[in-house]
Coordinates of C-alpha atoms in Angstrom, one line a residue:
X1 CA 21.0 85.5 55.5
X2 CA 20.0 84.0 58.8
X3 CA 23.6 82.9 59.9
X4 CA 24.8 82.3 63.4
X5 CA 28.3 81.7 64.7
X6 CA 28.6 79.5 67.8
X7 CA 32.0 79.8 69.5
X8 CA 33.8 77.0 71.4
X9 CA 37.0 76.4 73.2
X10 CA 38.7 73.1 72.2
X11 CA 41.3 71.5 74.4
X12 CA 44.2 70.2 72.4
X13 CA 46.2 69.0 75.4
X14 CA 46.8 69.8 79.1
X15 CA 48.3 73.2 78.5
X16 CA 46.8 74.2 75.1
X17 CA 43.3 75.3 74.1
X18 CA 42.1 76.9 70.8
X19 CA 39.1 79.0 70.0
X20 CA 37.1 77.5 67.1
X21 CA 33.8 78.4 65.6
X22 CA 30.8 76.5 64.2
X23 CA 28.4 77.9 61.6
X24 CA 24.7 77.5 61.8
X25 CA 22.2 78.4 59.0
X26 CA 18.7 78.5 60.5
X27 CA 18.6 75.1 62.2
X28 CA 21.3 73.6 60.1
X29 CA 25.0 72.9 61.2
X30 CA 27.1 73.6 58.3
X31 CA 30.1 71.4 57.4
X32 CA 33.0 72.4 55.2
X33 CA 34.1 69.8 52.7
X34 CA 37.8 69.4 53.3
X35 CA 40.4 66.9 54.3
X36 CA 42.7 69.5 55.8
X37 CA 42.4 73.2 56.8
X38 CA 39.7 75.1 58.7
X39 CA 40.9 78.8 58.4
X40 CA 38.2 81.3 57.3
X41 CA 39.3 84.8 56.4
X42 CA 36.7 87.7 57.1
X43 CA 38.9 90.6 56.6
X44 CA 37.4 93.7 58.0
X45 CA 33.8 92.6 57.1
X46 CA 31.0 93.2 59.4
X47 CA 28.5 91.3 57.4
X48 CA 28.3 87.5 56.7
X49 CA 27.4 88.3 53.1
X50 CA 31.0 89.5 52.5
X51 CA 32.8 86.3 53.3
X52 CA 29.9 83.7 52.9
X53 CA 27.9 83.7 49.7
X54 CA 25.0 81.6 48.7
X55 CA 25.8 78.9 46.1
X56 CA 23.1 79.1 43.4
X57 CA 21.1 75.9 42.8
X58 CA 21.4 76.6 39.1
X59 CA 25.1 75.6 39.3
X60 CA 23.9 71.9 39.6
X61 CA 23.0 72.1 35.9
X62 CA 26.7 72.6 35.1
X63 CA 28.3 69.9 37.2
X64 CA 30.1 67.3 35.2
X65 CA 32.1 64.1 35.4
X66 CA 34.4 62.8 32.6
X67 CA 35.2 59.2 32.1
X68 CA 36.6 56.6 29.8
X69 CA 35.9 53.0 29.4
X70 CA 38.3 50.1 29.0
X71 CA 36.7 46.7 28.6
X72 CA 34.2 46.3 31.4
X73 CA 35.9 49.0 33.7
X74 CA 35.2 52.7 33.8
X75 CA 37.8 55.2 34.8
X76 CA 37.2 58.9 35.8
X77 CA 39.0 62.2 35.4
X78 CA 39.7 63.0 39.0
X79 CA 41.6 65.5 41.2
X80 CA 44.3 63.7 43.2
X81 CA 46.3 66.0 45.4
X82 CA 46.1 68.9 43.0
X83 CA 47.0 66.7 39.9
X84 CA 44.5 65.2 37.5
X85 CA 44.6 61.4 37.2
X86 CA 42.4 58.5 35.9
X87 CA 40.9 56.5 38.7
X88 CA 38.1 53.9 39.1
X89 CA 34.6 55.1 39.0
X90 CA 33.8 56.0 42.6
X91 CA 30.7 55.4 44.9
X92 CA 28.4 58.5 45.4
X93 CA 28.8 60.1 48.7
X94 CA 32.7 59.6 49.0
X95 CA 35.7 62.0 48.8
X96 CA 36.5 60.3 45.4
X97 CA 33.0 61.2 44.0
X98 CA 33.6 64.9 45.0
X99 CA 37.1 64.8 43.4
X100 CA 35.6 63.5 40.2
X101 CA 33.0 66.2 39.8
X102 CA 33.7 69.6 38.4
X103 CA 31.7 72.7 37.7
X104 CA 31.8 73.9 34.1
X105 CA 32.4 77.7 34.2
X106 CA 31.6 79.1 30.7
X107 CA 33.3 82.0 29.1
X108 CA 30.9 82.5 26.2
X109 CA 28.4 85.3 25.7
X110 CA 25.5 82.8 25.4
X111 CA 26.5 80.8 28.5
X112 CA 23.3 81.6 30.5
X113 CA 21.4 79.4 28.0
X114 CA 23.5 76.3 28.9
X115 CA 21.5 74.1 31.2
X116 CA 23.4 70.9 31.0
X117 CA 27.0 69.7 30.5
X118 CA 26.3 68.6 26.9
X119 CA 25.0 72.0 26.0
X120 CA 28.5 73.3 26.7
X121 CA 30.0 71.5 23.7
X122 CA 31.3 74.0 21.3
X123 CA 32.1 76.5 24.1
X124 CA 35.1 77.6 26.0
X125 CA 35.1 76.3 29.6
X126 CA 37.0 76.4 32.8
X127 CA 36.7 73.3 35.2
X128 CA 36.4 74.1 38.9
X129 CA 36.5 71.1 41.4
X130 CA 33.1 71.0 43.3
X131 CA 34.8 70.9 46.6
X132 CA 37.4 73.5 46.0
X133 CA 35.5 76.6 44.9
X134 CA 37.9 79.2 43.4
X135 CA 40.3 76.6 42.2
X136 CA 40.6 75.5 38.6
X137 CA 42.2 72.9 36.3
X138 CA 45.2 74.2 34.5
X139 CA 47.4 73.1 31.6
X140 CA 51.1 73.2 32.4
X141 CA 52.6 73.1 28.9
X142 CA 52.9 70.5 26.2
X143 CA 53.3 67.0 27.8
X144 CA 52.9 68.6 31.2
X145 CA 50.4 67.1 33.7
X146 CA 47.1 68.9 34.3
X147 CA 47.0 70.4 37.8
X148 CA 44.9 72.4 40.3
X149 CA 45.7 76.0 41.1
X150 CA 43.9 79.1 42.7
X151 CA 42.0 80.8 39.8
X152 CA 43.8 84.0 40.8
X153 CA 47.2 82.4 40.0
X154 CA 49.0 83.2 36.7
X155 CA 50.4 79.7 36.6
X156 CA 49.2 77.8 33.3
X157 CA 46.1 78.2 31.2
X158 CA 42.7 77.1 32.5
X159 CA 40.7 77.5 29.3
X160 CA 39.6 74.6 27.2
X161 CA 37.4 74.3 24.1
X162 CA 34.9 71.5 24.6
X163 CA 34.7 69.9 21.2
X164 CA 33.1 66.8 19.8
X165 CA 35.2 63.6 20.7
X166 CA 38.1 62.9 18.4
X167 CA 37.2 59.3 18.4
X168 CA 34.0 60.1 16.5
X169 CA 31.5 58.7 19.0
X170 CA 28.3 60.6 19.8
X171 CA 28.6 60.6 23.6
X172 CA 32.2 61.7 23.8
X173 CA 34.0 65.2 23.9
X174 CA 37.7 66.3 23.8
X175 CA 39.1 69.1 25.5
X176 CA 41.3 71.3 23.4
X177 CA 43.6 73.9 24.9
X178 CA 42.5 77.5 24.0
X179 CA 46.0 78.7 24.3
X180 CA 47.6 75.8 22.3
X181 CA 45.4 75.0 19.4
X182 CA 45.6 71.3 18.3
X183 CA 46.6 70.2 21.9
X184 CA 44.2 68.1 24.1
X185 CA 43.8 66.6 27.5
X186 CA 45.2 63.1 27.1
X187 CA 45.0 60.0 29.2
X188 CA 47.4 57.7 27.5
X189 CA 46.6 54.3 26.1
X190 CA 47.4 52.2 29.2
X191 CA 44.7 52.3 31.9
X192 CA 46.7 52.1 35.0
X193 CA 45.1 53.6 38.2
X194 CA 46.7 57.0 38.9
X195 CA 47.7 57.7 35.3
X196 CA 48.2 61.5 35.0
X197 CA 46.3 63.5 32.4
X198 CA 48.7 65.5 30.2
X199 CA 48.3 68.0 27.5
X200 CA 49.4 66.3 24.2
X201 CA 49.5 67.8 20.8
X202 CA 48.0 66.3 17.5
X203 CA 51.2 67.5 15.7
X204 CA 53.2 65.0 17.8
X205 CA 51.1 62.0 16.7
X206 CA 49.8 60.2 13.7
X207 CA 46.4 61.9 13.1
X208 CA 45.1 58.5 12.0
X209 CA 46.1 56.8 15.3
X210 CA 43.0 55.3 16.9
X211 CA 44.6 55.0 20.2
X212 CA 45.5 58.6 20.4
X213 CA 42.0 59.6 19.5
X214 CA 40.5 57.3 22.1
X215 CA 42.9 58.7 24.7
X216 CA 41.8 62.3 23.9
X217 CA 38.1 61.4 24.2
X218 CA 36.0 61.4 27.3
X219 CA 32.4 60.5 28.0
X220 CA 30.7 63.7 29.4
X221 CA 28.0 63.1 32.0
X222 CA 26.1 64.9 34.8
X223 CA 28.2 65.2 37.9
X224 CA 28.6 62.2 40.2
X225 CA 28.2 64.6 43.2
X226 CA 25.8 67.6 43.3
X227 CA 25.4 70.7 45.5
X228 CA 22.8 70.6 48.3
X229 CA 20.0 73.2 47.8
X230 CA 21.4 74.7 51.0
X231 CA 25.1 75.4 50.3
X232 CA 27.4 78.3 50.6
X233 CA 30.9 79.3 49.7
X234 CA 33.1 80.6 52.5
X235 CA 36.3 82.5 52.0
X236 CA 39.3 80.9 53.4
X237 CA 42.9 81.8 54.2
X238 CA 44.5 79.4 51.6
X239 CA 41.4 78.0 50.0
X240 CA 37.6 78.6 49.9
X241 CA 35.2 76.1 51.5
X242 CA 31.9 74.6 50.0
X243 CA 29.6 74.5 53.2
X244 CA 26.7 72.1 53.3
X245 CA 24.4 70.9 56.0
X246 CA 26.1 68.2 58.0
X247 CA 23.1 65.9 58.0
X248 CA 23.3 65.7 54.1
X249 CA 26.7 64.2 54.1
X250 CA 27.6 60.5 53.7
X251 CA 31.3 59.4 53.8
X252 CA 32.8 62.6 52.7
X253 CA 35.6 64.3 54.7
X254 CA 34.5 67.6 56.5
X255 CA 35.0 69.9 59.4
X256 CA 32.4 71.6 61.4
X257 CA 35.0 73.6 63.3
X258 CA 36.5 76.8 61.7
X259 CA 39.3 79.2 62.8
X260 CA 37.8 82.5 61.9
X261 CA 40.4 85.3 61.4
X262 CA 40.2 88.9 60.2

């Protein structure tokens, strides 16, 4: 891996300076997708490959976005401050587009054969936000809001069964909790921006209720955002970073400065 660290002193004010680093891969300045934080943890590693790993281009095949339609409007399943909500369909190249894109991590023995989101139907999956590698969508109990936590956390269950949409439409899927059979990711029947996605059980509702089936069904499409062919994952102190060439970004938030610590 031809990686280089460029160190720089940044003046914060008249009496304080901070040592920060920039990361270059060959001729590319790498940017970490983030709205806050810049701390990278190397531990005792003497090699880049221990704390920075290449992001396989094959991961693009498993990037997905989930949406629902109401009248002429489309709403997407989106990470909003570590909580999952429904928001308006975002423009490509924005923070919202990143927050509405998830990598499907499959926990099935045949997962290597899955080359598109639709091929994951019928399988057990974990949803990882594209811009928060190592974090996952979790269920927090019946009627609890879906949230985002570190994959190493014991808080909540992150496994869903991706099943055919309960609304019976060809292009939709529903996400059933693997730990709570008969309970599904549920958006509600009123499409207000910021509506939180919950886990709601079929046993609590009329199984013939069309609104319930609609609220549990999402259109599964390829991810709104995607990984750049030159991208890496860097280990952080509190969170990991997706690194991508700065010149490939549009309006996404990023940092090119990192505080690298042992």
